[in-house]
Amino acid sequence: MNKLFVSLMLFIFSSVFTVTTLAESGGFVGPMKDNITTVKEALDAEDDTQVTLTGYITSSLGDEKYHFKDDTGEMVVDIDDDDWNGLKVTPETKVIIQGEVDMDGTNIKIDVDTIDAAAQ
């Protein structure tokens, strides 16, 4: 009886662990409804609007903030140190950032969730 109970508990634990692991490791990657794709659009968007911007990080402003530009304009983006995932970027590196508009009074920036090098 004890072996059956232990086996059942191990089965339940492993099932819960597998479901939890799958839920935390994936998600949809692709186009989003009404996704903003330019700095110009982002500067006119509402707070928390999703964005996917392609352009260049031209300089560091300190405190995880960077100057970003594309063909339509320039703005500040906030990239947490742990979101770089080892990516090395220079002002000549074209990148794709995904995140959301963050409005603090009159200050508008992008709170970046992911950053990747763009295909050249």
PDB file of C-alpha atoms in Angstrom, residues 2-119:
ATOM      1  CA  ASN A   2       2.840   2.400   0.843  1.00  0.00           C
ATOM      2  CA  LYS A   3       4.506   1.735  -2.533  1.00  0.00           C
ATOM      3  CA  LEU A   4       1.241   2.557  -4.305  1.00  0.00           C
ATOM      4  CA  PHE A   5       0.871   5.805  -2.310  1.00  0.00           C
ATOM      5  CA  VAL A   6       4.476   6.845  -2.976  1.00  0.00           C
ATOM      6  CA  SER A   7       4.127   6.037  -6.683  1.00  0.00           C
ATOM      7  CA  LEU A   8       0.904   8.035  -6.897  1.00  0.00           C
ATOM      8  CA  MET A   9       2.471  11.020  -5.123  1.00  0.00           C
ATOM      9  CA  LEU A  10       5.504  10.937  -7.430  1.00  0.00           C
ATOM     10  CA  PHE A  11       3.215  10.815 -10.467  1.00  0.00           C
ATOM     11  CA  ILE A  12       1.174  13.801  -9.242  1.00  0.00           C
ATOM     12  CA  PHE A  13       4.301  15.818  -8.368  1.00  0.00           C
ATOM     13  CA  SER A  14       5.945  15.149 -11.732  1.00  0.00           C
ATOM     14  CA  SER A  15       2.736  16.066 -13.597  1.00  0.00           C
ATOM     15  CA  VAL A  16       2.406  19.363 -11.731  1.00  0.00           C
ATOM     16  CA  PHE A  17       6.112  20.140 -12.257  1.00  0.00           C
ATOM     17  CA  THR A  18       5.854  19.422 -16.007  1.00  0.00           C
ATOM     18  CA  VAL A  19       2.767  21.616 -16.448  1.00  0.00           C
ATOM     19  CA  THR A  20       4.355  24.435 -14.442  1.00  0.00           C
ATOM     20  CA  THR A  21       7.602  24.224 -16.427  1.00  0.00           C
ATOM     21  CA  LEU A  22       5.776  24.301 -19.767  1.00  0.00           C
ATOM     22  CA  ALA A  23       3.679  27.270 -18.704  1.00  0.00           C
ATOM     23  CA  GLU A  24       6.742  29.292 -17.690  1.00  0.00           C
ATOM     24  CA  SER A  25       8.912  28.523 -20.702  1.00  0.00           C
ATOM     25  CA  GLY A  26       6.825  29.457 -23.695  1.00  0.00           C
ATOM     26  CA  GLY A  27       4.289  31.673 -25.307  1.00  0.00           C
ATOM     27  CA  PHE A  28       3.246  33.221 -28.577  1.00  0.00           C
ATOM     28  CA  VAL A  29       5.959  34.907 -30.607  1.00  0.00           C
ATOM     29  CA  GLY A  30       4.679  36.839 -33.587  1.00  0.00           C
ATOM     30  CA  PRO A  31       2.661  39.843 -34.685  1.00  0.00           C
ATOM     31  CA  MET A  32       0.427  41.524 -32.139  1.00  0.00           C
ATOM     32  CA  LYS A  33      -2.877  43.238 -32.773  1.00  0.00           C
ATOM     33  CA  ASP A  34      -2.460  46.990 -33.186  1.00  0.00           C
ATOM     34  CA  ASN A  35       1.255  46.759 -32.474  1.00  0.00           C
ATOM     35  CA  ILE A  36       3.180  50.037 -32.766  1.00  0.00           C
ATOM     36  CA  THR A  37       6.274  49.717 -34.991  1.00  0.00           C
ATOM     37  CA  THR A  38       7.848  53.204 -35.171  1.00  0.00           C
ATOM     38  CA  VAL A  39       9.201  55.746 -32.701  1.00  0.00           C
ATOM     39  CA  LYS A  40       6.823  58.358 -34.130  1.00  0.00           C
ATOM     40  CA  GLU A  41       3.812  56.139 -33.381  1.00  0.00           C
ATOM     41  CA  ALA A  42       5.180  55.253 -29.933  1.00  0.00           C
ATOM     42  CA  LEU A  43       5.541  58.918 -28.985  1.00  0.00           C
ATOM     43  CA  ASP A  44       1.826  59.429 -29.753  1.00  0.00           C
ATOM     44  CA  ALA A  45       0.606  56.162 -28.182  1.00  0.00           C
ATOM     45  CA  GLU A  46      -1.177  55.633 -24.886  1.00  0.00           C
ATOM     46  CA  ASP A  47       0.463  54.243 -21.761  1.00  0.00           C
ATOM     47  CA  ASP A  48       1.040  50.452 -21.822  1.00  0.00           C
ATOM     48  CA  THR A  49       0.637  50.198 -25.617  1.00  0.00           C
ATOM     49  CA  GLN A  50       2.656  47.282 -27.000  1.00  0.00           C
ATOM     50  CA  VAL A  51       5.503  48.178 -29.366  1.00  0.00           C
ATOM     51  CA  THR A  52       7.975  46.381 -31.589  1.00  0.00           C
ATOM     52  CA  LEU A  53      10.612  48.828 -32.781  1.00  0.00           C
ATOM     53  CA  THR A  54      13.515  48.240 -35.145  1.00  0.00           C
ATOM     54  CA  GLY A  55      16.405  50.675 -35.012  1.00  0.00           C
ATOM     55  CA  TYR A  56      19.603  51.560 -33.205  1.00  0.00           C
ATOM     56  CA  ILE A  57      20.681  52.209 -29.627  1.00  0.00           C
ATOM     57  CA  THR A  58      22.942  55.201 -30.064  1.00  0.00           C
ATOM     58  CA  SER A  59      24.069  55.854 -26.487  1.00  0.00           C
ATOM     59  CA  SER A  60      23.702  54.928 -22.840  1.00  0.00           C
ATOM     60  CA  LEU A  61      22.019  57.479 -20.593  1.00  0.00           C
ATOM     61  CA  GLY A  62      22.825  55.569 -17.387  1.00  0.00           C
ATOM     62  CA  ASP A  63      20.518  53.752 -14.965  1.00  0.00           C
ATOM     63  CA  GLU A  64      19.483  51.176 -17.627  1.00  0.00           C
ATOM     64  CA  LYS A  65      18.208  53.916 -19.961  1.00  0.00           C
ATOM     65  CA  TYR A  66      19.359  54.269 -23.570  1.00  0.00           C
ATOM     66  CA  HIS A  67      18.834  56.581 -26.504  1.00  0.00           C
ATOM     67  CA  PHE A  68      17.054  54.733 -29.371  1.00  0.00           C
ATOM     68  CA  LYS A  69      16.398  55.906 -32.912  1.00  0.00           C
ATOM     69  CA  ASP A  70      14.723  54.674 -36.063  1.00  0.00           C
ATOM     70  CA  ASP A  71      13.898  56.366 -39.370  1.00  0.00           C
ATOM     71  CA  THR A  72      10.962  58.243 -37.786  1.00  0.00           C
ATOM     72  CA  GLY A  73      12.481  59.683 -34.621  1.00  0.00           C
ATOM     73  CA  GLU A  74      14.331  59.224 -31.344  1.00  0.00           C
ATOM     74  CA  MET A  75      13.326  58.345 -27.803  1.00  0.00           C
ATOM     75  CA  VAL A  76      14.466  56.840 -24.503  1.00  0.00           C
ATOM     76  CA  VAL A  77      14.182  53.111 -23.865  1.00  0.00           C
ATOM     77  CA  ASP A  78      14.612  51.335 -20.532  1.00  0.00           C
ATOM     78  CA  ILE A  79      16.363  47.954 -20.795  1.00  0.00           C
ATOM     79  CA  ASP A  80      16.952  46.022 -17.575  1.00  0.00           C
ATOM     80  CA  ASP A  81      20.435  44.532 -17.321  1.00  0.00           C
ATOM     81  CA  ASP A  82      19.056  40.978 -17.237  1.00  0.00           C
ATOM     82  CA  ASP A  83      17.099  41.485 -20.503  1.00  0.00           C
ATOM     83  CA  TRP A  84      20.245  41.748 -22.641  1.00  0.00           C
ATOM     84  CA  ASN A  85      20.835  37.963 -22.472  1.00  0.00           C
ATOM     85  CA  GLY A  86      24.481  38.370 -23.465  1.00  0.00           C
ATOM     86  CA  LEU A  87      23.714  40.442 -26.589  1.00  0.00           C
ATOM     87  CA  LYS A  88      26.519  42.903 -27.433  1.00  0.00           C
ATOM     88  CA  VAL A  89      25.287  46.069 -29.182  1.00  0.00           C
ATOM     89  CA  THR A  90      27.092  49.041 -30.721  1.00  0.00           C
ATOM     90  CA  PRO A  91      25.503  52.140 -32.283  1.00  0.00           C
ATOM     91  CA  GLU A  92      25.869  50.351 -35.650  1.00  0.00           C
ATOM     92  CA  THR A  93      23.966  47.232 -34.509  1.00  0.00           C
ATOM     93  CA  LYS A  94      20.383  47.143 -35.758  1.00  0.00           C
ATOM     94  CA  VAL A  95      18.116  45.764 -33.012  1.00  0.00           C
ATOM     95  CA  ILE A  96      14.498  44.811 -32.498  1.00  0.00           C
ATOM     96  CA  ILE A  97      12.989  45.758 -29.162  1.00  0.00           C
ATOM     97  CA  GLN A  98       9.627  44.668 -27.823  1.00  0.00           C
ATOM     98  CA  GLY A  99       7.945  46.247 -24.848  1.00  0.00           C
ATOM     99  CA  GLU A 100       5.374  48.827 -23.903  1.00  0.00           C
ATOM    100  CA  VAL A 101       4.990  52.577 -23.747  1.00  0.00           C
ATOM    101  CA  ASP A 102       5.650  53.925 -20.251  1.00  0.00           C
ATOM    102  CA  MET A 103       4.291  57.411 -19.570  1.00  0.00           C
ATOM    103  CA  ASP A 104       5.362  59.247 -16.445  1.00  0.00           C
ATOM    104  CA  GLY A 105       3.818  62.694 -16.619  1.00  0.00           C
ATOM    105  CA  THR A 106       5.230  64.253 -19.771  1.00  0.00           C
ATOM    106  CA  ASN A 107       8.110  61.750 -20.014  1.00  0.00           C
ATOM    107  CA  ILE A 108       7.559  58.956 -22.532  1.00  0.00           C
ATOM    108  CA  LYS A 109       9.845  55.960 -22.808  1.00  0.00           C
ATOM    109  CA  ILE A 110       9.677  52.321 -23.817  1.00  0.00           C
ATOM    110  CA  ASP A 111       9.939  49.718 -21.075  1.00  0.00           C
ATOM    111  CA  VAL A 112      11.720  46.979 -23.031  1.00  0.00           C
ATOM    112  CA  ASP A 113      10.842  43.323 -22.399  1.00  0.00           C
ATOM    113  CA  THR A 114      13.075  41.772 -25.074  1.00  0.00           C
ATOM    114  CA  ILE A 115      15.909  42.880 -27.329  1.00  0.00           C
ATOM    115  CA  ASP A 116      17.374  40.964 -30.254  1.00  0.00           C
ATOM    116  CA  ALA A 117      19.762  41.715 -33.093  1.00  0.00           C
ATOM    117  CA  ALA A 118      17.881  42.373 -36.332  1.00  0.00           C
ATOM    118  CA  ALA A 119      18.702  40.406 -39.439  1.00  0.00           C
TER     119      ALA A 119
END
